[in-house]
Tab-separated table of N, CA and C in Angstrom:
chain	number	residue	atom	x	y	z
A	1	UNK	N	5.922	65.403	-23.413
A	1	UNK	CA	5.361	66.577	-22.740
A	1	UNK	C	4.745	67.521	-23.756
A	2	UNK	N	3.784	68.659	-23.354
A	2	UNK	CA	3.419	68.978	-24.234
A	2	UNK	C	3.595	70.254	-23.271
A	3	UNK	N	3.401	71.299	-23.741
A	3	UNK	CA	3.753	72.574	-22.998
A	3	UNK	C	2.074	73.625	-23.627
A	4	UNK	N	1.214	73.950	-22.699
A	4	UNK	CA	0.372	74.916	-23.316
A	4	UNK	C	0.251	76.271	-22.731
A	5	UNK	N	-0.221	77.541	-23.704
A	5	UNK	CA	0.334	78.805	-22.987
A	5	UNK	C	-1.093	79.981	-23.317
A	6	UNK	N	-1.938	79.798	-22.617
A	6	UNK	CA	-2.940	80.276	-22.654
A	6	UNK	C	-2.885	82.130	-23.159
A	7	UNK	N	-3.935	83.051	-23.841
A	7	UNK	CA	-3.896	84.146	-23.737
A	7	UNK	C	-5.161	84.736	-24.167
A	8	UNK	N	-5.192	86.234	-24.054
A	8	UNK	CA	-6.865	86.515	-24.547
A	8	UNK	C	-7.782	87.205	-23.726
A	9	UNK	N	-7.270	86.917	-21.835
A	9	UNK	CA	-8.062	87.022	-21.045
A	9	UNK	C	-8.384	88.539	-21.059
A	10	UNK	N	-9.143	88.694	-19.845
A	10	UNK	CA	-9.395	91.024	-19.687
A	10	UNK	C	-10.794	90.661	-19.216
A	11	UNK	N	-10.969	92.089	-19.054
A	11	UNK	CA	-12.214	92.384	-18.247
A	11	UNK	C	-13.042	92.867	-19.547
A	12	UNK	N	-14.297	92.423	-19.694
A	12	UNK	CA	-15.223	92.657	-20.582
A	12	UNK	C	-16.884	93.518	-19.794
A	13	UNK	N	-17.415	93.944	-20.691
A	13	UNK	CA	-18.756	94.101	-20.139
A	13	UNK	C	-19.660	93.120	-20.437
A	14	UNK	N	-20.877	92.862	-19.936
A	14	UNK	CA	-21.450	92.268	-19.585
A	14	UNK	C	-22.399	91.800	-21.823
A	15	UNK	N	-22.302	91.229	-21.905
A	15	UNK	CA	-22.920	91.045	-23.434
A	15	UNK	C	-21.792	91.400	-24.416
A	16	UNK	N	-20.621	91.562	-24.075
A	16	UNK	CA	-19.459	91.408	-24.691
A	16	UNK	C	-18.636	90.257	-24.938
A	17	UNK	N	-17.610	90.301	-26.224
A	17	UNK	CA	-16.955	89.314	-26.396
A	17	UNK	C	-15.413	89.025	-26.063
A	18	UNK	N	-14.739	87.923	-26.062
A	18	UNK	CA	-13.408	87.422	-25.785
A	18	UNK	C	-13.073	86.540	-26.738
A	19	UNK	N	-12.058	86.215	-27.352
A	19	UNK	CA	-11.770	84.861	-27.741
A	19	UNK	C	-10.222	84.743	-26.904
A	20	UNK	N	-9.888	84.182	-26.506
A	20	UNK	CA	-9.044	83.356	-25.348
A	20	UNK	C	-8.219	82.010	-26.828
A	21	UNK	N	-7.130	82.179	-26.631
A	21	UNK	CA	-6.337	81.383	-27.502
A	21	UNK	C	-5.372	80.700	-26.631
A	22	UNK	N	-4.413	79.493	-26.964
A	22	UNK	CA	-3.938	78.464	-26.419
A	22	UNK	C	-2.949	78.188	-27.295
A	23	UNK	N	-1.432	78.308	-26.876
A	23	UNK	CA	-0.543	77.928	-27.888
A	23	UNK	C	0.066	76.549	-27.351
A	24	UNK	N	0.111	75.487	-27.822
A	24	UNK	CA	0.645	74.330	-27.874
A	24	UNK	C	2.372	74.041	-28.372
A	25	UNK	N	2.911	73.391	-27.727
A	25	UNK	CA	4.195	73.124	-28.241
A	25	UNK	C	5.100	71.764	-27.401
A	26	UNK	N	5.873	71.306	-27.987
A	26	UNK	CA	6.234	69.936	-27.865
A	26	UNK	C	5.654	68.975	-28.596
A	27	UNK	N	5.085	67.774	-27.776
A	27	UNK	CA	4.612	66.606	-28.796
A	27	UNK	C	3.487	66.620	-29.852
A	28	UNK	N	3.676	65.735	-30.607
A	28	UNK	CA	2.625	66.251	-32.115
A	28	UNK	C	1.175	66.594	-31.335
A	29	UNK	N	1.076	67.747	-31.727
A	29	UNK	CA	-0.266	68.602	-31.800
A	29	UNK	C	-1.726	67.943	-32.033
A	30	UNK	N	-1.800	66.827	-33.168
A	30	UNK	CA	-2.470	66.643	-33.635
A	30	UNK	C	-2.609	65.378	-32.727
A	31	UNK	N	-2.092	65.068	-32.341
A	31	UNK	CA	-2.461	63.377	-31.733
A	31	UNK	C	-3.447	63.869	-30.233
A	32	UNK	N	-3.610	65.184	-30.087
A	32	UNK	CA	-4.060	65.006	-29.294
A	32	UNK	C	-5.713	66.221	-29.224
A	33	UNK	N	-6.369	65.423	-28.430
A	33	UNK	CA	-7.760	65.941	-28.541
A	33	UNK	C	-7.785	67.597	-27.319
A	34	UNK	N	-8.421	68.665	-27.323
A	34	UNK	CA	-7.971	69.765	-26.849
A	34	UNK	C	-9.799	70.564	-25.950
A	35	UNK	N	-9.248	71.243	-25.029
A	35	UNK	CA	-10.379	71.120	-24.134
A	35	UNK	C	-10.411	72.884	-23.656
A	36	UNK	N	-11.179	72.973	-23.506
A	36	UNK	CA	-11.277	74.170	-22.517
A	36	UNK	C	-11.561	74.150	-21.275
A	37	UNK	N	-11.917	74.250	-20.334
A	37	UNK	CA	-11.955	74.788	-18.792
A	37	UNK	C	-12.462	75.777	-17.919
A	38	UNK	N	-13.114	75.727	-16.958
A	38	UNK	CA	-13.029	77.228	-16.099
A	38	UNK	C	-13.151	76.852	-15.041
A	39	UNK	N	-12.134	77.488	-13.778
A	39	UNK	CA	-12.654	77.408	-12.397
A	39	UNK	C	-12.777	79.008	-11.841
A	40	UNK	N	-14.288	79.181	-11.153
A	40	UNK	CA	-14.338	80.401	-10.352
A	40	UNK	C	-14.132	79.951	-9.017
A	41	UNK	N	-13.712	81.284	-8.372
A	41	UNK	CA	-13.383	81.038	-6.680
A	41	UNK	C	-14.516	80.360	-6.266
A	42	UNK	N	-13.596	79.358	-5.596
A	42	UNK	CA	-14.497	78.433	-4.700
A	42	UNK	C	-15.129	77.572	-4.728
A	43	UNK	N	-14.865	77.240	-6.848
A	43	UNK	CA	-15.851	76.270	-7.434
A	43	UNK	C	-15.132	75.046	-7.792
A	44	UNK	N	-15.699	74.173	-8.549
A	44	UNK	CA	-14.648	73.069	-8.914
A	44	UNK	C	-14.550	73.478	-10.579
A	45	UNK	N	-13.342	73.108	-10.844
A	45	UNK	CA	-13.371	73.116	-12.298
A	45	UNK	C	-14.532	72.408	-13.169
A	46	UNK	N	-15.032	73.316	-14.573
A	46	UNK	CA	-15.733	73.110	-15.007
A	46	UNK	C	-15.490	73.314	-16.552
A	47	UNK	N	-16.230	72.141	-16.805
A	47	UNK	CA	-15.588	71.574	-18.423
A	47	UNK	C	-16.724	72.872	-18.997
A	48	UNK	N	-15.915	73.249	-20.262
A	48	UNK	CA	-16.579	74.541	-21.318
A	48	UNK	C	-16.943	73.970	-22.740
A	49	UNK	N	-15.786	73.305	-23.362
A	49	UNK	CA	-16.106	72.913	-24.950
A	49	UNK	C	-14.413	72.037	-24.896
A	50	UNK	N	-14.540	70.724	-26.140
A	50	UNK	CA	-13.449	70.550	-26.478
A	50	UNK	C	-13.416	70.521	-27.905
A	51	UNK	N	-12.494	69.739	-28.594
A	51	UNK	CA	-12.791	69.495	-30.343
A	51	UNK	C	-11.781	68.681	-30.125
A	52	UNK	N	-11.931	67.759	-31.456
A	52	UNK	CA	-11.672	66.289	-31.651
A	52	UNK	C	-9.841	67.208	-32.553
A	53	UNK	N	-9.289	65.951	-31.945
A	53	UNK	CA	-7.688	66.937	-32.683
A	53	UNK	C	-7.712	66.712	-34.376
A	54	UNK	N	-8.220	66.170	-35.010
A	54	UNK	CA	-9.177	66.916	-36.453
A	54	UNK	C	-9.573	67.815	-36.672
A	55	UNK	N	-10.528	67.931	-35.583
A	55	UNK	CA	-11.609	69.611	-35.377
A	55	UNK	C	-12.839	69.047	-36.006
A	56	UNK	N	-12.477	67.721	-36.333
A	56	UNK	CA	-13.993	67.279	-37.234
A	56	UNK	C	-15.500	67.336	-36.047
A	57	UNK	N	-15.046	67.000	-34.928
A	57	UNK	CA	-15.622	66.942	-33.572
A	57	UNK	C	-15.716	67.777	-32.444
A	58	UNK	N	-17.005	68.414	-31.984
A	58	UNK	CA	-16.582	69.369	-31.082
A	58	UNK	C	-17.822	69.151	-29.934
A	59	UNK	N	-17.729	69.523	-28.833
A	59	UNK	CA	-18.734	69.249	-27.315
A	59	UNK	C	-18.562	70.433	-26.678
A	60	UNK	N	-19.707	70.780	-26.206
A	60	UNK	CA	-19.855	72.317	-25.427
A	60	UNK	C	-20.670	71.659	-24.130
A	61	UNK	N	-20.386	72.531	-23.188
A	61	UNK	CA	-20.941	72.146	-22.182
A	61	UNK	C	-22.608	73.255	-22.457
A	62	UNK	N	-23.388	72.181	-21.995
A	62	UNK	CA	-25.162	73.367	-22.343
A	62	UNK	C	-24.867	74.840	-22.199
A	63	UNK	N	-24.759	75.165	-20.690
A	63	UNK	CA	-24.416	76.540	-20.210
A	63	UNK	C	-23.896	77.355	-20.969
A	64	UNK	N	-22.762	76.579	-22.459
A	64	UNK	CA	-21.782	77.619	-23.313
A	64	UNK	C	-22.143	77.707	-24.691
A	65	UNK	N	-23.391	76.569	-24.589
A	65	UNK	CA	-23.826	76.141	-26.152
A	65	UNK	C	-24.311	77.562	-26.969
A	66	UNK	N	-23.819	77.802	-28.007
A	66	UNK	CA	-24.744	78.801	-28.552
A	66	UNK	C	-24.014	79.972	-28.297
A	67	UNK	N	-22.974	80.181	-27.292
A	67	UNK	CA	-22.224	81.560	-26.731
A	67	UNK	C	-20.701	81.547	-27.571
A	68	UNK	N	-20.162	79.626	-27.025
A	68	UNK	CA	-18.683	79.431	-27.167
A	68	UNK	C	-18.594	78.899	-28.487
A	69	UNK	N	-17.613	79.116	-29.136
A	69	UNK	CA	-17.183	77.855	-30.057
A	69	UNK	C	-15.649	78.006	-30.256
A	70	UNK	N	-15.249	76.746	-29.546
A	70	UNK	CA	-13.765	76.137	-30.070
A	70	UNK	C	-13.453	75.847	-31.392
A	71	UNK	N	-12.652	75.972	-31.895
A	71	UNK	CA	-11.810	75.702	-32.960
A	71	UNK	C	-10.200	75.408	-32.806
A	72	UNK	N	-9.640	74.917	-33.853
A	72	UNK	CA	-8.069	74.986	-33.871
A	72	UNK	C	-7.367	75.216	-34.889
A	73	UNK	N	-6.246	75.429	-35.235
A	73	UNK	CA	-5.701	75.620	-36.101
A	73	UNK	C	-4.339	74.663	-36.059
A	74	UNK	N	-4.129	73.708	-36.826
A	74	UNK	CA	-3.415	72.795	-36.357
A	74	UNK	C	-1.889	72.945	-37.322
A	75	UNK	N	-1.979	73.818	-37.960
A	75	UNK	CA	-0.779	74.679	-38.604
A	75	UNK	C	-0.222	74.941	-37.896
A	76	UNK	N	-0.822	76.400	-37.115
A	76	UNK	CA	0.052	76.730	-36.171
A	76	UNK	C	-0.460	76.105	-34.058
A	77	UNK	N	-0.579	75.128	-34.025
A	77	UNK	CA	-0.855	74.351	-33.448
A	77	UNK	C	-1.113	75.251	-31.959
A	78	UNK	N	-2.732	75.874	-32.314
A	78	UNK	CA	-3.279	76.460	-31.397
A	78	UNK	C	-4.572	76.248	-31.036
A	79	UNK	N	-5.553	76.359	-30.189
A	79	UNK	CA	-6.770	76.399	-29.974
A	79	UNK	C	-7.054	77.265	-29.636
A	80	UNK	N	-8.256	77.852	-29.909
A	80	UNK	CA	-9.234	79.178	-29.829
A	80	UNK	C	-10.497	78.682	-29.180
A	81	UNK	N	-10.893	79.490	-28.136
A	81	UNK	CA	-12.530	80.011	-27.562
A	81	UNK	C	-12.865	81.336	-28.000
A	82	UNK	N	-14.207	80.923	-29.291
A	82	UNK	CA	-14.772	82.585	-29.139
A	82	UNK	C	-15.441	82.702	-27.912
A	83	UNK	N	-15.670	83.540	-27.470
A	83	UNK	CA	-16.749	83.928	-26.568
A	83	UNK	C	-17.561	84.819	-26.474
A	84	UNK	N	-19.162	84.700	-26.673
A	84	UNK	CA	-19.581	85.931	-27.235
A	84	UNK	C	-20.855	86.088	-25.934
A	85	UNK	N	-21.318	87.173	-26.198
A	85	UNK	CA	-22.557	86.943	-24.684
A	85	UNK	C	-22.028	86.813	-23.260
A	86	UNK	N	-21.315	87.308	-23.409
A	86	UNK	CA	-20.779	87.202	-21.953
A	86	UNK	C	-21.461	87.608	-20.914
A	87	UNK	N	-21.673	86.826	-19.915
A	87	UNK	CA	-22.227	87.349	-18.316
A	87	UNK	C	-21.464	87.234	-17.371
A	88	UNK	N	-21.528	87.531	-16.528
A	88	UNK	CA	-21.244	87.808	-15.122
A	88	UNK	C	-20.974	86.895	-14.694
A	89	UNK	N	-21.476	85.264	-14.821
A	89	UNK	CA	-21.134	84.045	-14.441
A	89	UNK	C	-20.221	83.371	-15.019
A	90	UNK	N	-19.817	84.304	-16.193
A	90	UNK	CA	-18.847	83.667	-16.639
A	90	UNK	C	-17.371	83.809	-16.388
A	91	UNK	N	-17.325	84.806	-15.351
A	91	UNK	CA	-15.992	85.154	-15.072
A	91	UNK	C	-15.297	83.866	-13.848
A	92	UNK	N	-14.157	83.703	-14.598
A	92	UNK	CA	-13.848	82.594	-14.262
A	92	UNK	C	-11.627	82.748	-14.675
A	93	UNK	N	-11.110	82.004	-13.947
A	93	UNK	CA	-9.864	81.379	-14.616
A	93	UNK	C	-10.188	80.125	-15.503
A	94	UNK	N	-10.132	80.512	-16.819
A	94	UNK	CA	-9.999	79.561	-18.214
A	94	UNK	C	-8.680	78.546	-18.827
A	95	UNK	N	-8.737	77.279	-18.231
A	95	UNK	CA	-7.799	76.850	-18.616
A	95	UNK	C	-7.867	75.858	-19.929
A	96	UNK	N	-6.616	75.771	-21.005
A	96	UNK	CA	-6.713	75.112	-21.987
A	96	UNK	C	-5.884	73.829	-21.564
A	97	UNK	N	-6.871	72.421	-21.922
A	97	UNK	CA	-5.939	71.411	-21.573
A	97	UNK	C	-5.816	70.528	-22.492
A	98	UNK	N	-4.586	69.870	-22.619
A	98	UNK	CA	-4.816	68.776	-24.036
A	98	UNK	C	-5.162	67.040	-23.259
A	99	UNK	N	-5.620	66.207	-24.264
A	99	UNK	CA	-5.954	64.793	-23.972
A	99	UNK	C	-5.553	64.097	-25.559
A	100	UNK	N	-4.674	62.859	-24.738
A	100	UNK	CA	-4.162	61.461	-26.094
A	100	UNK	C	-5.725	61.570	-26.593
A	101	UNK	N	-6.098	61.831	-27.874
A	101	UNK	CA	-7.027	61.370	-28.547
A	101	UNK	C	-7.275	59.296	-28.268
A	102	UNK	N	-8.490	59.288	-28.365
A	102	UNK	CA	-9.033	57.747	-27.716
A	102	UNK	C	-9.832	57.669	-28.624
A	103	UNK	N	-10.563	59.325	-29.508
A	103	UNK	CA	-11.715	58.893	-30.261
A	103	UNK	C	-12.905	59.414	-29.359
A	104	UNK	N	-12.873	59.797	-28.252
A	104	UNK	CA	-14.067	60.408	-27.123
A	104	UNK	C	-14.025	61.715	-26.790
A	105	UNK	N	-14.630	62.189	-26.799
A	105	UNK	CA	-14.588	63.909	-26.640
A	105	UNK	C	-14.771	63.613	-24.769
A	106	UNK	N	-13.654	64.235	-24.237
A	106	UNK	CA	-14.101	63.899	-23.079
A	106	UNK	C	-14.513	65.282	-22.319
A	107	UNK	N	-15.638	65.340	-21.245
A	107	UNK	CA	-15.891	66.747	-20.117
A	107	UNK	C	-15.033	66.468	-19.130
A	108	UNK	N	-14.288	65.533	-18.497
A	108	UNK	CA	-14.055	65.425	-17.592
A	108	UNK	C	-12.778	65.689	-17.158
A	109	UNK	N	-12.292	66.670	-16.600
A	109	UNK	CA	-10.828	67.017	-16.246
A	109	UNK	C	-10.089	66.177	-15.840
A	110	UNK	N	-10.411	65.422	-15.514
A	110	UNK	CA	-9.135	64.120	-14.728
A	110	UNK	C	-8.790	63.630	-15.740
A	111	UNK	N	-9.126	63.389	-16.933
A	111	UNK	CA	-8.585	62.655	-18.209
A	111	UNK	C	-8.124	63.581	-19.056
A	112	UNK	N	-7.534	64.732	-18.691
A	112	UNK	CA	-6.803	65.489	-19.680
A	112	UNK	C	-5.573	65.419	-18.953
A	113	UNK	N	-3.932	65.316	-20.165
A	113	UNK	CA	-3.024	65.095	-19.379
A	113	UNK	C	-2.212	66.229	-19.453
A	114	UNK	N	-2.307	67.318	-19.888
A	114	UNK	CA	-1.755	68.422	-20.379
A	114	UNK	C	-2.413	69.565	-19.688
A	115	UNK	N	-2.059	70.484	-18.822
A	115	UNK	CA	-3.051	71.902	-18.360
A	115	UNK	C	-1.917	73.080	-18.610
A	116	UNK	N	-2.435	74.068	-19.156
A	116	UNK	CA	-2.016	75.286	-19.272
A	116	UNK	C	-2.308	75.762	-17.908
A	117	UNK	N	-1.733	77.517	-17.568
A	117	UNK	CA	-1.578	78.274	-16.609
A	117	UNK	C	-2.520	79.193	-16.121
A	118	UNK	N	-3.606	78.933	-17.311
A	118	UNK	CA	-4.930	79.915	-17.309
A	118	UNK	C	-4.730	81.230	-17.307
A	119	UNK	N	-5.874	81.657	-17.132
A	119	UNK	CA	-6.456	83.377	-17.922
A	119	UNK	C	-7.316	83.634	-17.405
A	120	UNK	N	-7.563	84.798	-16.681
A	120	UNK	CA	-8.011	85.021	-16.153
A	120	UNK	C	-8.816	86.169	-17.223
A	121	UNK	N	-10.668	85.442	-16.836
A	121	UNK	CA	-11.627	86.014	-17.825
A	121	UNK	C	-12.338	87.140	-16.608
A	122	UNK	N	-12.603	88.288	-16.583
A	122	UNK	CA	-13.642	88.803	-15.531
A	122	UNK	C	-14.719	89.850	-16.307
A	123	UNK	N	-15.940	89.154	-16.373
A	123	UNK	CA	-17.181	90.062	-16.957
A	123	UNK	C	-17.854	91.049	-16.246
A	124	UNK	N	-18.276	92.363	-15.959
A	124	UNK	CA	-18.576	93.346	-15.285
A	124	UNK	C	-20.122	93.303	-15.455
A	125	UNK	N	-20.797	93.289	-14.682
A	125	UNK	CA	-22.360	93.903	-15.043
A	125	UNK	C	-22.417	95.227	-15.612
């Protein structure tokens, strides 16, 4: 099992920043590849960025390219979203999820086996 514990969230203005952090604990940290998330009301969850559990590897979804960047720190066996540019569309519940590394950066939520409790992000115009 792996236990993850999301934090970071708040209300921002609109061209403002967040970074949203993810604390990991239980099975080795490193074996596993780490994801971000967001679902807004009414939407389906939607993949944001992950990184390879190295960090040598990282995937953004277009929409976040250029705004987000994941990182980790595998010391203290956490993951980070900066978030910078924030809009209005981005307000969302942000969840951090982990996946068994395979070697594939995956977008797809059904193949992560680990979900945190999320955070709730809300951007103001």
């Amino acid at each position: 099992q792996v236990q993850l514990v999301e934090s970071g969230g708040g209300l921002v203005q609109a061209g403002g920043s967040l970074r949203l952090s993810c604390a990991a604990s239980g099975r080795t940290f490193t074996s596993y590849d780490m994801g971000w998330f967001r679902q807004a009301p009414g939407q389906e969850r939607e993949f944001a960025a992950a990184i390879s559990r190295s960090a040598g590897s990282t995937r953004y979804a277009d929409s976040m390219k250029g705004r987000f960047t994941i990182s980790r720190d595998n010391a203290e066996n956490t993951v980070y979203l900066q978030m910078n540019s924030l809009k209005p569309e981005d307000t969302a519940v942000y969840y951090c999820a982990a996946r068994y590394s395979w070697g594939r950066l995956s977008a797809r939520p059904e193949e992560y086996d680990y979900w945190g409790q999320g955070t709730q992000v809300t951007v103001s115009s």
